């Protein structure tokens, strides 16, 4: 992967206290590789917390036993990714939380470069990174999450050729597979929404950061190699498809501010219909349709969550719309969208 030569020696902040959280469930051999990469970082984290969601493969216990840097937290049940991270965060002692999926393998300087990025952006408290696609040399797994105007999120650049050196800038949200967030912000927002279980919980968190007046930066020279959904059968599995379809609708209802919600509701319905037609042609409609039906059946809870989320927002519909991509080709092509940071804001509407 090509890197920006000007950033080969990142400036380190004087102090950075980071708790790394890995949530594992049936992660197999990937987990040991993930944790070893974290233990060998050029900037050592304060702690590595491994949350085991009641795996039966013995991988978490074996990995924790082999690495003294790892503290094992037994969840006692499969809590899902969202609740698993929240459990780890409650026991974390660092000022920052670094979240890493068990099938993501951090470059040796991944954490160092994220910390340096935080030092360069003192007003920002959430950071994403470059994720390359494991087993597909030269391909991206993601370079910041993108939110389209119809309210359909996607991982920028997924499956596309890695563009090489890219300037750091603003993305809509950070992918939970490998991200850095200040612990106080994570706690103030109530952590991940546990009703989402997994998938889109990171988009929801990033959306709520924006509603609170914050933003997210992507640090392209911080790199992880990511398999993606290794424990759940892959990105196109029935499990991933069901939860992705269900949670996209819930996030749209819960987080979209009022004016933007009513303006883009027809677009969201149209985009979802087009997406489902494409999936039907691929023979993958079933679990996606079940996910959408589950979301519609849960509308009262979704609107209750919406009332809570919108009650204290500081960002306006225009603030959120500016952070989205309005180009439908970006969504169709999963294009990377990284923008220069904006200054200022407007009143909520």
CSV table of C-alpha atoms in Angstrom, one decimal, residues 172-323:
chain,number,residue,atom,x,y,z
A,172,UNK,CA,-19.3,11.0,7.7
A,173,UNK,CA,-18.5,8.3,10.3
A,174,UNK,CA,-15.7,5.9,11.3
A,175,UNK,CA,-16.0,2.2,10.6
A,176,UNK,CA,-16.2,0.3,13.9
A,177,UNK,CA,-13.9,-2.4,12.5
A,178,UNK,CA,-10.9,-0.1,13.3
A,179,UNK,CA,-11.4,3.3,14.8
A,180,UNK,CA,-10.3,5.6,17.6
A,181,UNK,CA,-12.7,7.6,19.8
A,182,UNK,CA,-12.3,9.6,23.0
A,183,UNK,CA,-13.7,7.6,25.8
A,184,UNK,CA,-15.5,10.6,27.4
A,185,UNK,CA,-17.4,11.2,24.1
A,186,UNK,CA,-18.3,7.6,23.7
A,187,UNK,CA,-19.7,7.6,27.3
A,188,UNK,CA,-21.5,10.9,26.9
A,189,UNK,CA,-23.4,9.5,23.8
A,190,UNK,CA,-24.2,6.3,25.7
A,191,UNK,CA,-21.9,4.1,23.6
A,192,UNK,CA,-23.2,2.0,20.8
A,193,UNK,CA,-27.0,1.4,20.5
A,194,UNK,CA,-27.3,-2.2,21.8
A,195,UNK,CA,-30.6,-2.6,20.0
A,196,UNK,CA,-28.7,-2.7,16.7
A,197,UNK,CA,-26.7,-5.8,17.9
A,198,UNK,CA,-24.2,-5.5,15.1
A,199,UNK,CA,-24.0,-3.8,11.7
A,200,UNK,CA,-24.7,0.0,11.3
A,201,UNK,CA,-24.0,0.6,15.0
A,202,UNK,CA,-20.9,2.5,13.9
A,203,UNK,CA,-22.8,4.6,11.5
A,204,UNK,CA,-25.4,5.4,14.2
A,205,UNK,CA,-22.6,6.4,16.6
A,206,UNK,CA,-21.1,8.7,13.9
A,207,UNK,CA,-24.5,10.2,13.1
A,208,UNK,CA,-25.0,11.0,16.8
A,209,UNK,CA,-21.6,12.6,17.0
A,210,UNK,CA,-22.7,14.9,14.2
A,211,UNK,CA,-26.0,15.6,15.7
A,212,UNK,CA,-24.1,16.7,18.8
A,213,UNK,CA,-22.1,19.1,16.7
A,214,UNK,CA,-19.0,16.9,16.3
A,215,UNK,CA,-17.3,15.4,13.3
A,216,UNK,CA,-15.0,12.5,12.3
A,217,UNK,CA,-11.7,12.5,10.5
A,218,UNK,CA,-10.2,9.7,8.5
A,219,UNK,CA,-6.4,9.1,8.8
A,220,UNK,CA,-5.4,7.3,5.6
A,221,UNK,CA,-1.9,6.5,6.6
A,222,UNK,CA,-3.2,4.4,9.6
A,223,UNK,CA,-3.7,1.0,8.0
A,224,UNK,CA,-5.4,-2.3,8.9
A,225,UNK,CA,-5.9,-5.4,6.8
A,226,UNK,CA,-9.5,-6.5,7.3
A,227,UNK,CA,-11.2,-9.8,6.3
A,228,UNK,CA,-14.8,-8.6,7.2
A,229,UNK,CA,-17.6,-10.5,8.8
A,230,UNK,CA,-15.3,-13.5,9.3
A,231,UNK,CA,-17.4,-14.8,12.3
A,232,UNK,CA,-20.8,-14.4,10.6
A,233,UNK,CA,-20.3,-16.0,7.3
A,234,UNK,CA,-19.0,-13.0,5.2
A,235,UNK,CA,-20.5,-9.7,4.1
A,236,UNK,CA,-23.1,-11.4,2.0
A,237,UNK,CA,-24.3,-13.9,4.5
A,238,UNK,CA,-27.9,-14.2,5.6
A,239,UNK,CA,-27.0,-13.0,9.0
A,240,UNK,CA,-25.2,-9.9,7.8
A,241,UNK,CA,-27.9,-9.2,5.2
A,242,UNK,CA,-30.7,-9.4,7.7
A,243,UNK,CA,-29.1,-7.1,10.3
A,244,UNK,CA,-27.8,-4.7,7.6
A,245,UNK,CA,-31.2,-4.2,6.1
A,246,UNK,CA,-33.0,-4.0,9.5
A,247,UNK,CA,-30.5,-1.5,10.9
A,248,UNK,CA,-30.2,0.8,7.9
A,249,UNK,CA,-33.9,1.6,8.3
A,250,UNK,CA,-33.7,2.0,12.0
A,251,UNK,CA,-30.7,4.4,11.7
A,252,UNK,CA,-32.5,6.4,9.1
A,253,UNK,CA,-35.6,6.8,11.3
A,254,UNK,CA,-33.7,7.4,14.5
A,255,UNK,CA,-31.0,9.8,13.4
A,256,UNK,CA,-32.2,11.9,10.5
A,257,UNK,CA,-33.2,15.4,11.7
A,258,UNK,CA,-36.8,16.5,11.1
A,259,UNK,CA,-36.6,18.6,7.9
A,260,UNK,CA,-34.2,16.3,6.2
A,261,UNK,CA,-36.2,13.2,7.3
A,262,UNK,CA,-39.4,14.3,5.5
A,263,UNK,CA,-37.5,15.6,2.5
A,264,UNK,CA,-35.5,12.4,2.0
A,265,UNK,CA,-38.1,9.8,3.1
A,266,UNK,CA,-39.3,9.2,-0.5
A,267,UNK,CA,-35.6,9.0,-1.6
A,268,UNK,CA,-34.9,6.4,1.1
A,269,UNK,CA,-37.9,4.3,0.1
A,270,UNK,CA,-36.9,4.5,-3.6
A,271,UNK,CA,-33.2,3.7,-2.9
A,272,UNK,CA,-34.2,0.8,-0.8
A,273,UNK,CA,-36.5,-0.5,-3.5
A,274,UNK,CA,-33.8,-0.3,-6.1
A,275,UNK,CA,-31.4,-2.0,-3.8
A,276,UNK,CA,-33.8,-4.8,-3.2
A,277,UNK,CA,-34.4,-5.3,-6.9
A,278,UNK,CA,-30.7,-5.6,-7.5
A,279,UNK,CA,-30.5,-8.2,-4.6
A,280,UNK,CA,-33.4,-10.1,-6.1
A,281,UNK,CA,-31.5,-10.4,-9.4
A,282,UNK,CA,-28.6,-11.9,-7.4
A,283,UNK,CA,-30.8,-14.3,-5.5
A,284,UNK,CA,-30.1,-12.5,-2.2
A,285,UNK,CA,-33.5,-10.8,-1.5
A,286,UNK,CA,-34.8,-13.2,1.2
A,287,UNK,CA,-32.8,-12.2,4.3
A,288,UNK,CA,-32.8,-8.5,3.3
A,289,UNK,CA,-36.5,-8.5,3.0
A,290,UNK,CA,-36.8,-10.2,6.3
A,291,UNK,CA,-34.6,-7.5,7.8
A,292,UNK,CA,-36.8,-4.7,6.4
A,293,UNK,CA,-39.9,-6.4,7.7
A,294,UNK,CA,-38.3,-6.7,11.1
A,295,UNK,CA,-37.5,-2.9,11.0
A,296,UNK,CA,-41.1,-2.0,10.1
A,297,UNK,CA,-42.5,-4.3,12.8
A,298,UNK,CA,-40.3,-2.4,15.3
A,299,UNK,CA,-41.4,1.1,14.2
A,300,UNK,CA,-42.8,2.2,17.6
A,301,UNK,CA,-39.4,1.5,19.2
A,302,UNK,CA,-37.6,3.2,16.4
A,303,UNK,CA,-39.6,6.4,16.7
A,304,UNK,CA,-39.2,6.3,20.5
A,305,UNK,CA,-35.4,6.1,20.0
A,306,UNK,CA,-35.8,9.0,17.5
A,307,UNK,CA,-37.5,11.2,20.0
A,308,UNK,CA,-34.6,10.6,22.5
A,309,UNK,CA,-31.9,11.2,19.9
A,310,UNK,CA,-33.4,14.3,18.4
A,311,UNK,CA,-34.2,15.9,21.8
A,312,UNK,CA,-30.7,17.3,22.4
A,313,UNK,CA,-29.3,17.7,18.9
A,314,UNK,CA,-27.2,20.8,18.1
A,315,UNK,CA,-26.8,20.2,14.3
A,316,UNK,CA,-29.4,21.3,11.8
A,317,UNK,CA,-30.7,19.4,8.9
A,318,UNK,CA,-28.5,21.5,6.6
A,319,UNK,CA,-25.4,20.6,8.7
A,320,UNK,CA,-26.1,16.9,8.3
A,321,UNK,CA,-27.0,17.3,4.6
A,322,UNK,CA,-23.7,19.0,3.9
A,323,UNK,CA,-21.9,16.0,5.4
